[in-house]
Amino acid sequence: MLMGIVNFIATKKVDLFTLIIVLLILYGFTIGNSHVKKLDKWAQMKFSNKQNHRD
């Protein structure tokens, strides 16, 4: 995010780099959050099963 802000301040233009940074941030705060929660739930179930541990 910082790089996107620095790039915008330096160039005073919204170029492809700045646009991609903004879109990634928006994704992370919106639907990306639910994807991370689903992934976390899957990982907990997958890796907390004692049968999957190799001791």
CSV table of C-alpha atoms in Angstrom, one decimal:
chain,number,residue,atom,x,y,z
A,1,MET,CA,0.0,0.0,0.0
A,2,LEU,CA,2.8,2.4,0.9
A,3,MET,CA,4.4,1.9,-2.6
A,4,GLY,CA,1.1,2.7,-4.2
A,5,ILE,CA,0.8,6.0,-2.2
A,6,VAL,CA,4.4,6.9,-2.9
A,7,ASN,CA,4.0,6.2,-6.6
A,8,PHE,CA,0.8,8.4,-6.7
A,9,ILE,CA,2.4,11.3,-4.8
A,10,ALA,CA,5.5,11.2,-7.0
A,11,THR,CA,3.8,11.0,-10.4
A,12,LYS,CA,0.4,12.6,-9.6
A,13,LYS,CA,-1.1,10.0,-11.9
A,14,VAL,CA,-3.1,6.8,-11.4
A,15,ASP,CA,-1.1,4.3,-13.4
A,16,LEU,CA,-1.5,0.5,-13.7
A,17,PHE,CA,0.7,-0.2,-10.6
A,18,THR,CA,-1.3,2.1,-8.4
A,19,LEU,CA,-4.6,0.7,-9.7
A,20,ILE,CA,-3.5,-2.9,-9.0
A,21,ILE,CA,-2.4,-1.9,-5.5
A,22,VAL,CA,-5.8,-0.3,-4.8
A,23,LEU,CA,-7.7,-3.2,-6.2
A,24,LEU,CA,-5.7,-5.7,-4.1
A,25,ILE,CA,-6.5,-3.7,-1.0
A,26,LEU,CA,-10.2,-3.5,-1.8
A,27,TYR,CA,-10.3,-7.2,-2.4
A,28,GLY,CA,-8.5,-7.9,0.9
A,29,PHE,CA,-11.0,-5.8,2.9
A,30,THR,CA,-14.1,-7.2,1.2
A,31,ILE,CA,-14.5,-10.7,-0.3
A,32,GLY,CA,-10.9,-11.6,0.3
A,33,ASN,CA,-11.6,-11.7,4.0
A,34,SER,CA,-14.2,-14.4,3.7
A,35,HIS,CA,-11.8,-16.4,1.4
A,36,VAL,CA,-9.1,-16.2,4.1
A,37,LYS,CA,-11.5,-17.4,6.8
A,38,LYS,CA,-12.6,-20.4,4.6
A,39,LEU,CA,-8.9,-21.3,4.0
A,40,ASP,CA,-8.1,-21.0,7.7
A,41,LYS,CA,-11.0,-23.3,8.6
A,42,TRP,CA,-9.9,-25.8,6.0
A,43,ALA,CA,-6.2,-25.7,7.2
A,44,GLN,CA,-7.3,-26.1,10.8
A,45,MET,CA,-9.3,-29.2,10.0
A,46,LYS,CA,-6.6,-30.6,7.7
A,47,PHE,CA,-3.6,-30.2,9.9
A,48,SER,CA,-5.2,-30.6,13.4
A,49,ASN,CA,-6.3,-34.2,12.7
A,50,LYS,CA,-4.0,-36.4,14.8
A,51,GLN,CA,-4.0,-39.1,12.1
A,52,ASN,CA,-2.2,-36.6,9.7
A,53,HIS,CA,0.7,-36.0,12.1
A,54,ARG,CA,3.9,-37.9,11.4
A,55,ASP,CA,5.7,-38.2,14.8
